């Protein structure tokens, strides 16, 4: 991390919603290393993937508030002293959002409004970053995707994330809230939930391969995906929080998309176990698949100087090493 970022964040209070989850906890570790004072708010709802083990080793360096972001007073209580607010909390499962859309909208929409409204009322000078998603784009109408591509989500999760992003834009414009959005693709790495497909298929594939199980791929596996190692994602979020931009949306992804089949082969090789099985698409999953994803990240590179630094090979190696170390 650059000296400038360290100077900006060191000694400052940073709130991370969903700080026990995958992306949130990796962000918390990075902020602690920089010298920020970190407050986590997390409900530990098993449907959202948080794990208290994700803050192992830094428990005495953070404040943990066990609460739901759907409760405004709880959010307000942690935001009121914040200089930086990173909104990572989310309900993340595409299929689950189709089965329980009310839960998804409560977390991803109402929860986001609670964070924004808390900042507006109590900490209007705080800098906020919202973790968005590339899936809100829906099927590509042009390739590669840029930030100006139309938004046409095909599942409830992606629709609610798109709505939440709009809330951020509205608050930035109408209330002068300093909030930026970083849209992330399929992120993988340490501290993810690797036991359920609800928290990202790459992490789930890694979990299956580590246990010598089959990786099930729908269709021929030729569909392209953009993937990103979690440290690169965290670097993008921190850069966005310390930037002079406001009300801005960036993609932070790896521009070299990879097929699901090739990705699975890389995972099996990195884990030295597992096998790949191709099956026909289930109808309910085919209906919400977006097809190929190829992303242009020149905007964040030009604005913030961000570029992914960790290759897929190195990222998988680091991830496998982490999981083997914590399970031994």
Short mmCIF file of C-alpha atoms in Angstrom, two decimals:
data_model
loop_
_atom_site.label_atom_id
_atom_site.label_comp_id
_atom_site.label_asym_id
_atom_site.label_seq_id
_atom_site.Cartn_x
_atom_site.Cartn_y
_atom_site.Cartn_z
CA UNK A 1 0.00 0.00 0.00
CA UNK A 2 1.40 3.44 -0.90
CA UNK A 3 2.56 5.89 1.75
CA UNK A 4 -0.17 8.30 0.67
CA UNK A 5 -2.94 5.79 1.33
CA UNK A 6 -1.40 4.83 4.65
CA UNK A 7 -1.28 8.48 5.69
CA UNK A 8 -4.93 8.99 4.74
CA UNK A 9 -6.24 5.91 6.57
CA UNK A 10 -3.88 5.46 9.50
CA UNK A 11 -5.51 6.48 12.77
CA UNK A 12 -8.91 6.98 11.11
CA UNK A 13 -12.12 5.16 12.04
CA UNK A 14 -13.29 2.85 9.23
CA UNK A 15 -16.60 0.99 9.35
CA UNK A 16 -16.91 -2.22 7.35
CA UNK A 17 -20.41 -3.64 6.98
CA UNK A 18 -20.31 -7.38 6.48
CA UNK A 19 -16.80 -7.36 7.90
CA UNK A 20 -16.91 -11.04 8.84
CA UNK A 21 -17.66 -12.08 5.27
CA UNK A 22 -15.23 -12.93 2.49
CA UNK A 23 -14.46 -9.54 0.94
CA UNK A 24 -15.25 -7.62 4.12
CA UNK A 25 -12.85 -9.59 6.33
CA UNK A 26 -10.00 -9.35 3.84
CA UNK A 27 -10.61 -5.60 3.74
CA UNK A 28 -10.59 -5.46 7.55
CA UNK A 29 -7.20 -7.19 7.69
CA UNK A 30 -5.80 -4.74 5.14
CA UNK A 31 -7.16 -1.71 7.03
CA UNK A 32 -5.74 -2.96 10.32
CA UNK A 33 -2.35 -3.43 8.66
CA UNK A 34 -2.51 0.18 7.46
CA UNK A 35 -3.26 1.41 10.96
CA UNK A 36 -6.95 2.27 10.71
CA UNK A 37 -9.31 1.80 13.65
CA UNK A 38 -11.89 -0.64 12.34
CA UNK A 39 -15.46 -1.27 13.41
CA UNK A 40 -17.26 -4.26 11.91
CA UNK A 41 -21.02 -4.60 11.79
CA UNK A 42 -22.14 -8.11 10.84
CA UNK A 43 -25.18 -10.22 11.69
CA UNK A 44 -23.41 -13.56 11.11
CA UNK A 45 -26.49 -14.67 9.20
CA UNK A 46 -25.51 -18.06 7.73
CA UNK A 47 -27.22 -17.03 4.48
CA UNK A 48 -24.67 -14.25 4.02
CA UNK A 49 -21.46 -16.18 4.61
CA UNK A 50 -19.87 -14.42 7.58
CA UNK A 51 -17.45 -16.36 9.80
CA UNK A 52 -15.96 -15.21 13.11
CA UNK A 53 -12.81 -17.17 12.23
CA UNK A 54 -12.12 -14.60 9.51
CA UNK A 55 -10.83 -12.09 12.06
CA UNK A 56 -8.55 -14.57 13.82
CA UNK A 57 -5.38 -12.83 14.93
CA UNK A 58 -6.81 -9.30 14.92
CA UNK A 59 -9.68 -9.68 17.40
CA UNK A 60 -8.09 -7.25 19.83
CA UNK A 61 -7.51 -4.66 17.11
CA UNK A 62 -11.10 -4.23 15.92
CA UNK A 63 -14.52 -3.45 17.36
CA UNK A 64 -17.22 -5.95 16.45
CA UNK A 65 -20.89 -5.04 16.53
CA UNK A 66 -23.21 -8.01 16.09
CA UNK A 67 -26.22 -6.50 14.35
CA UNK A 68 -28.26 -6.53 11.16
CA UNK A 69 -27.84 -3.70 8.63
CA UNK A 70 -31.62 -3.86 8.17
CA UNK A 71 -31.84 -2.25 11.63
CA UNK A 72 -31.28 1.49 11.12
CA UNK A 73 -30.35 2.31 14.71
CA UNK A 74 -27.66 -0.36 14.72
CA UNK A 75 -26.13 1.00 11.53
CA UNK A 76 -26.33 4.57 12.79
CA UNK A 77 -24.56 3.65 16.03
CA UNK A 78 -21.43 2.52 14.19
CA UNK A 79 -21.47 5.07 11.37
CA UNK A 80 -21.66 8.11 13.66
CA UNK A 81 -17.91 8.12 14.34
CA UNK A 82 -16.67 6.94 10.94
CA UNK A 83 -14.30 8.72 8.60
CA UNK A 84 -14.62 5.89 6.04
CA UNK A 85 -17.52 3.54 5.41
CA UNK A 86 -17.07 0.41 3.30
CA UNK A 87 -20.42 -1.21 2.53
CA UNK A 88 -19.60 -4.86 1.88
CA UNK A 89 -22.62 -6.49 3.55
CA UNK A 90 -24.91 -8.24 1.09
CA UNK A 91 -27.06 -11.24 0.42
CA UNK A 92 -25.05 -12.74 -2.43
CA UNK A 93 -26.76 -15.82 -3.84
CA UNK A 94 -28.34 -15.53 -7.28
CA UNK A 95 -30.48 -18.72 -6.98
CA UNK A 96 -31.49 -17.99 -3.37
CA UNK A 97 -32.60 -14.49 -4.38
CA UNK A 98 -35.06 -16.08 -6.80
CA UNK A 99 -36.44 -18.31 -4.05
CA UNK A 100 -36.63 -15.60 -1.38
CA UNK A 101 -36.71 -12.19 -3.07
CA UNK A 102 -38.02 -10.47 0.07
CA UNK A 103 -34.91 -11.40 2.03
CA UNK A 104 -32.68 -10.24 -0.79
CA UNK A 105 -34.36 -6.86 -1.14
CA UNK A 106 -34.31 -6.29 2.62
CA UNK A 107 -30.53 -6.81 2.87
CA UNK A 108 -29.35 -5.42 -0.45
CA UNK A 109 -31.76 -2.48 -0.76
CA UNK A 110 -33.07 -1.55 2.69
CA UNK A 111 -29.68 -2.28 4.23
CA UNK A 112 -27.95 -0.03 1.72
CA UNK A 113 -30.45 2.77 2.31
CA UNK A 114 -29.79 2.46 6.04
CA UNK A 115 -26.07 2.91 5.49
CA UNK A 116 -26.55 5.87 3.15
CA UNK A 117 -29.11 7.53 5.40
CA UNK A 118 -26.88 7.06 8.44
CA UNK A 119 -24.02 8.75 6.60
CA UNK A 120 -26.30 11.57 5.43
CA UNK A 121 -27.66 12.28 8.90
CA UNK A 122 -24.64 11.63 11.09
CA UNK A 123 -21.40 11.65 9.07
CA UNK A 124 -21.99 13.69 5.90
CA UNK A 125 -18.24 14.24 5.48
CA UNK A 126 -17.37 10.53 5.61
CA UNK A 127 -16.07 8.82 2.49
CA UNK A 128 -18.10 5.76 1.48
CA UNK A 129 -17.44 2.91 -0.93
CA UNK A 130 -20.16 0.53 -2.09
CA UNK A 131 -19.22 -2.94 -3.33
CA UNK A 132 -21.17 -3.47 -6.55
CA UNK A 133 -21.30 -6.41 -8.92
CA UNK A 134 -20.62 -7.01 -12.59
CA UNK A 135 -23.66 -9.31 -12.82
CA UNK A 136 -26.10 -6.40 -12.74
CA UNK A 137 -25.18 -5.79 -16.39
CA UNK A 138 -26.96 -8.95 -17.50
CA UNK A 139 -26.17 -10.31 -20.98
CA UNK A 140 -23.55 -8.36 -22.91
CA UNK A 141 -24.83 -6.34 -25.85
CA UNK A 142 -21.30 -5.21 -26.71
CA UNK A 143 -17.90 -6.51 -25.75
CA UNK A 144 -16.01 -5.66 -23.68
CA UNK A 145 -18.35 -4.23 -21.04
CA UNK A 146 -17.66 -0.69 -19.83
CA UNK A 147 -19.30 1.36 -17.10
CA UNK A 148 -21.65 2.88 -19.70
CA UNK A 149 -23.04 -0.52 -20.79
CA UNK A 150 -26.79 -0.87 -20.27
CA UNK A 151 -27.94 -2.48 -17.02
CA UNK A 152 -30.42 -5.34 -17.56
CA UNK A 153 -30.15 -7.86 -14.70
CA UNK A 154 -31.68 -11.32 -15.07
CA UNK A 155 -32.00 -12.31 -11.40
CA UNK A 156 -33.29 -10.64 -8.23
CA UNK A 157 -29.89 -10.35 -6.55
CA UNK A 158 -28.41 -8.50 -9.51
CA UNK A 159 -31.49 -6.28 -9.81
CA UNK A 160 -31.30 -5.30 -6.16
CA UNK A 161 -27.57 -4.61 -6.39
CA UNK A 162 -28.28 -2.36 -9.38
CA UNK A 163 -30.96 -0.54 -7.40
CA UNK A 164 -28.58 -0.10 -4.46
CA UNK A 165 -25.98 1.35 -6.81
CA UNK A 166 -28.60 3.83 -8.01
CA UNK A 167 -29.26 4.81 -4.39
CA UNK A 168 -25.56 5.63 -4.04
CA UNK A 169 -25.64 7.78 -7.16
CA UNK A 170 -28.77 9.58 -5.98
CA UNK A 171 -27.31 10.29 -2.52
CA UNK A 172 -24.09 11.56 -4.07
CA UNK A 173 -26.01 13.93 -6.33
CA UNK A 174 -28.87 15.01 -4.07
CA UNK A 175 -27.13 15.04 -0.67
CA UNK A 176 -23.45 15.55 -1.55
CA UNK A 177 -22.54 12.21 0.01
CA UNK A 178 -18.99 11.22 -0.93
CA UNK A 179 -19.75 7.72 -2.19
CA UNK A 180 -18.14 5.71 -4.97
CA UNK A 181 -18.97 2.27 -6.37
CA UNK A 182 -16.58 -0.51 -7.31
CA UNK A 183 -18.21 -3.29 -9.33
CA UNK A 184 -16.49 -6.61 -8.76
CA UNK A 185 -16.64 -9.82 -10.84
CA UNK A 186 -16.11 -13.39 -9.53
CA UNK A 187 -13.72 -12.86 -6.62
CA UNK A 188 -11.79 -15.74 -5.05
CA UNK A 189 -9.18 -16.19 -2.36
CA UNK A 190 -8.63 -16.79 1.37
CA UNK A 191 -11.45 -16.45 3.93
CA UNK A 192 -14.21 -17.25 1.45
CA UNK A 193 -17.00 -19.69 2.21
CA UNK A 194 -15.94 -22.76 0.19
CA UNK A 195 -18.73 -25.05 1.37
CA UNK A 196 -21.69 -23.61 -0.51
CA UNK A 197 -22.27 -22.49 -4.11
CA UNK A 198 -24.28 -19.55 -2.74
CA UNK A 199 -21.08 -17.57 -2.08
CA UNK A 200 -19.37 -17.76 -5.45
CA UNK A 201 -18.79 -20.69 -7.75
CA UNK A 202 -15.00 -20.32 -7.87
CA UNK A 203 -14.62 -20.58 -4.11
CA UNK A 204 -17.06 -23.50 -4.07
CA UNK A 205 -15.09 -25.25 -6.82
CA UNK A 206 -11.91 -24.80 -4.76
CA UNK A 207 -13.64 -26.37 -1.75
CA UNK A 208 -14.81 -29.33 -3.82
CA UNK A 209 -11.41 -29.89 -5.38
CA UNK A 210 -9.62 -29.70 -2.02
CA UNK A 211 -11.90 -32.52 -0.84
CA UNK A 212 -11.35 -34.59 -3.96
CA UNK A 213 -14.93 -34.14 -5.15
CA UNK A 214 -16.38 -33.49 -8.58
CA UNK A 215 -16.70 -29.99 -10.00
CA UNK A 216 -20.03 -29.88 -11.84
CA UNK A 217 -20.14 -27.55 -14.84
CA UNK A 218 -23.37 -26.64 -16.58
CA UNK A 219 -23.33 -26.98 -20.34
CA UNK A 220 -20.10 -27.23 -22.31
CA UNK A 221 -18.28 -24.85 -19.95
CA UNK A 222 -17.27 -22.47 -22.73
CA UNK A 223 -18.96 -19.46 -21.11
CA UNK A 224 -16.39 -16.78 -20.25
CA UNK A 225 -16.00 -15.30 -16.77
CA UNK A 226 -13.88 -12.49 -15.37
CA UNK A 227 -12.16 -13.49 -12.13
CA UNK A 228 -10.19 -11.50 -9.57
CA UNK A 229 -8.00 -12.41 -6.62
CA UNK A 230 -9.31 -10.90 -3.42
CA UNK A 231 -6.23 -8.79 -2.63
CA UNK A 232 -6.60 -7.01 -5.97
CA UNK A 233 -10.26 -6.36 -5.12
CA UNK A 234 -9.30 -4.92 -1.73
CA UNK A 235 -6.70 -2.64 -3.32
CA UNK A 236 -9.42 -1.26 -5.61
CA UNK A 237 -11.78 -0.56 -2.70
CA UNK A 238 -9.12 1.25 -0.70
CA UNK A 239 -8.02 3.32 -3.69
CA UNK A 240 -11.65 4.29 -4.32
CA UNK A 241 -12.07 5.37 -0.70
CA UNK A 242 -9.06 7.67 -0.82
CA UNK A 243 -9.72 9.16 -4.26
CA UNK A 244 -10.85 12.67 -5.07
CA UNK A 245 -13.74 11.27 -7.11
CA UNK A 246 -17.31 11.11 -5.86
CA UNK A 247 -20.44 9.55 -7.32
CA UNK A 248 -18.24 7.47 -9.62
CA UNK A 249 -18.65 3.85 -10.72
CA UNK A 250 -15.72 1.65 -11.67
CA UNK A 251 -15.30 -1.93 -12.78
CA UNK A 252 -12.38 -3.65 -11.07
CA UNK A 253 -11.82 -6.96 -12.81
CA UNK A 254 -9.36 -9.01 -14.77
CA UNK A 255 -9.72 -8.12 -18.43
CA UNK A 256 -8.47 -11.57 -19.50
CA UNK A 257 -11.67 -13.57 -19.18
CA UNK A 258 -11.45 -17.34 -18.88
CA UNK A 259 -13.87 -20.13 -19.72
CA UNK A 260 -15.50 -22.00 -16.86
CA UNK A 261 -13.95 -25.23 -18.16
CA UNK A 262 -10.45 -23.77 -18.22
CA UNK A 263 -10.94 -22.24 -14.79
CA UNK A 264 -12.04 -25.59 -13.39
CA UNK A 265 -8.97 -27.29 -14.89
CA UNK A 266 -6.74 -24.69 -13.24
CA UNK A 267 -8.45 -25.27 -9.88
CA UNK A 268 -8.05 -29.06 -10.11
CA UNK A 269 -4.38 -28.61 -11.00
CA UNK A 270 -3.78 -26.17 -8.12
CA UNK A 271 -5.47 -28.51 -5.63
CA UNK A 272 -3.97 -31.64 -7.18
CA UNK A 273 -7.33 -33.35 -6.68
CA UNK A 274 -10.92 -33.34 -7.91
CA UNK A 275 -12.45 -34.06 -11.28
CA UNK A 276 -14.63 -32.17 -13.74
CA UNK A 277 -18.12 -33.29 -14.76
CA UNK A 278 -20.20 -31.54 -17.40
CA UNK A 279 -23.99 -31.78 -17.12
CA UNK A 280 -26.94 -30.23 -18.91
CA UNK A 281 -28.13 -26.86 -17.72
CA UNK A 282 -30.95 -27.01 -15.15
CA UNK A 283 -33.75 -24.84 -16.52
CA UNK A 284 -33.87 -22.53 -13.49
CA UNK A 285 -30.13 -21.84 -13.72
CA UNK A 286 -30.09 -21.41 -17.49
CA UNK A 287 -32.77 -18.73 -17.24
CA UNK A 288 -30.58 -16.54 -15.02
CA UNK A 289 -27.23 -17.14 -16.71
CA UNK A 290 -25.74 -14.05 -18.36
CA UNK A 291 -23.53 -15.79 -20.92
CA UNK A 292 -20.01 -14.51 -21.56
CA UNK A 293 -18.52 -11.73 -19.43
CA UNK A 294 -15.61 -9.65 -20.72
CA UNK A 295 -14.84 -6.40 -18.88
CA UNK A 296 -12.89 -3.29 -19.85
CA UNK A 297 -11.13 -1.85 -16.77
CA UNK A 298 -9.39 1.08 -18.42
CA UNK A 299 -11.47 3.61 -16.47
CA UNK A 300 -10.27 2.55 -13.01
CA UNK A 301 -6.76 2.21 -14.36
CA UNK A 302 -6.85 5.76 -15.71
CA UNK A 303 -8.62 7.33 -12.72
CA UNK A 304 -7.00 5.48 -9.82
CA UNK A 305 -3.97 3.76 -11.29
CA UNK A 306 -5.40 0.36 -10.36
CA UNK A 307 -4.49 -2.80 -12.22
CA UNK A 308 -4.76 -6.41 -11.04
CA UNK A 309 -1.38 -7.73 -9.95
CA UNK A 310 -2.05 -11.35 -9.03
CA UNK A 311 -2.26 -13.91 -11.84
CA UNK A 312 -4.77 -16.74 -11.72
CA UNK A 313 -1.98 -19.27 -11.16
CA UNK A 314 -0.52 -17.31 -8.25
CA UNK A 315 -3.94 -16.52 -6.80
CA UNK A 316 -5.00 -20.15 -6.79
CA UNK A 317 -1.66 -21.18 -5.29
CA UNK A 318 -2.05 -18.63 -2.47
CA UNK A 319 -5.66 -19.70 -1.88
CA UNK A 320 -4.90 -23.41 -1.74
CA UNK A 321 -1.95 -22.76 0.60
CA UNK A 322 -4.23 -20.76 2.90
CA UNK A 323 -6.91 -23.44 3.11
CA UNK A 324 -4.41 -26.21 3.67
CA UNK A 325 -2.84 -24.20 6.49
CA UNK A 326 -6.13 -23.58 8.33
CA UNK A 327 -7.42 -27.14 7.99
CA UNK A 328 -4.29 -28.93 9.18
#
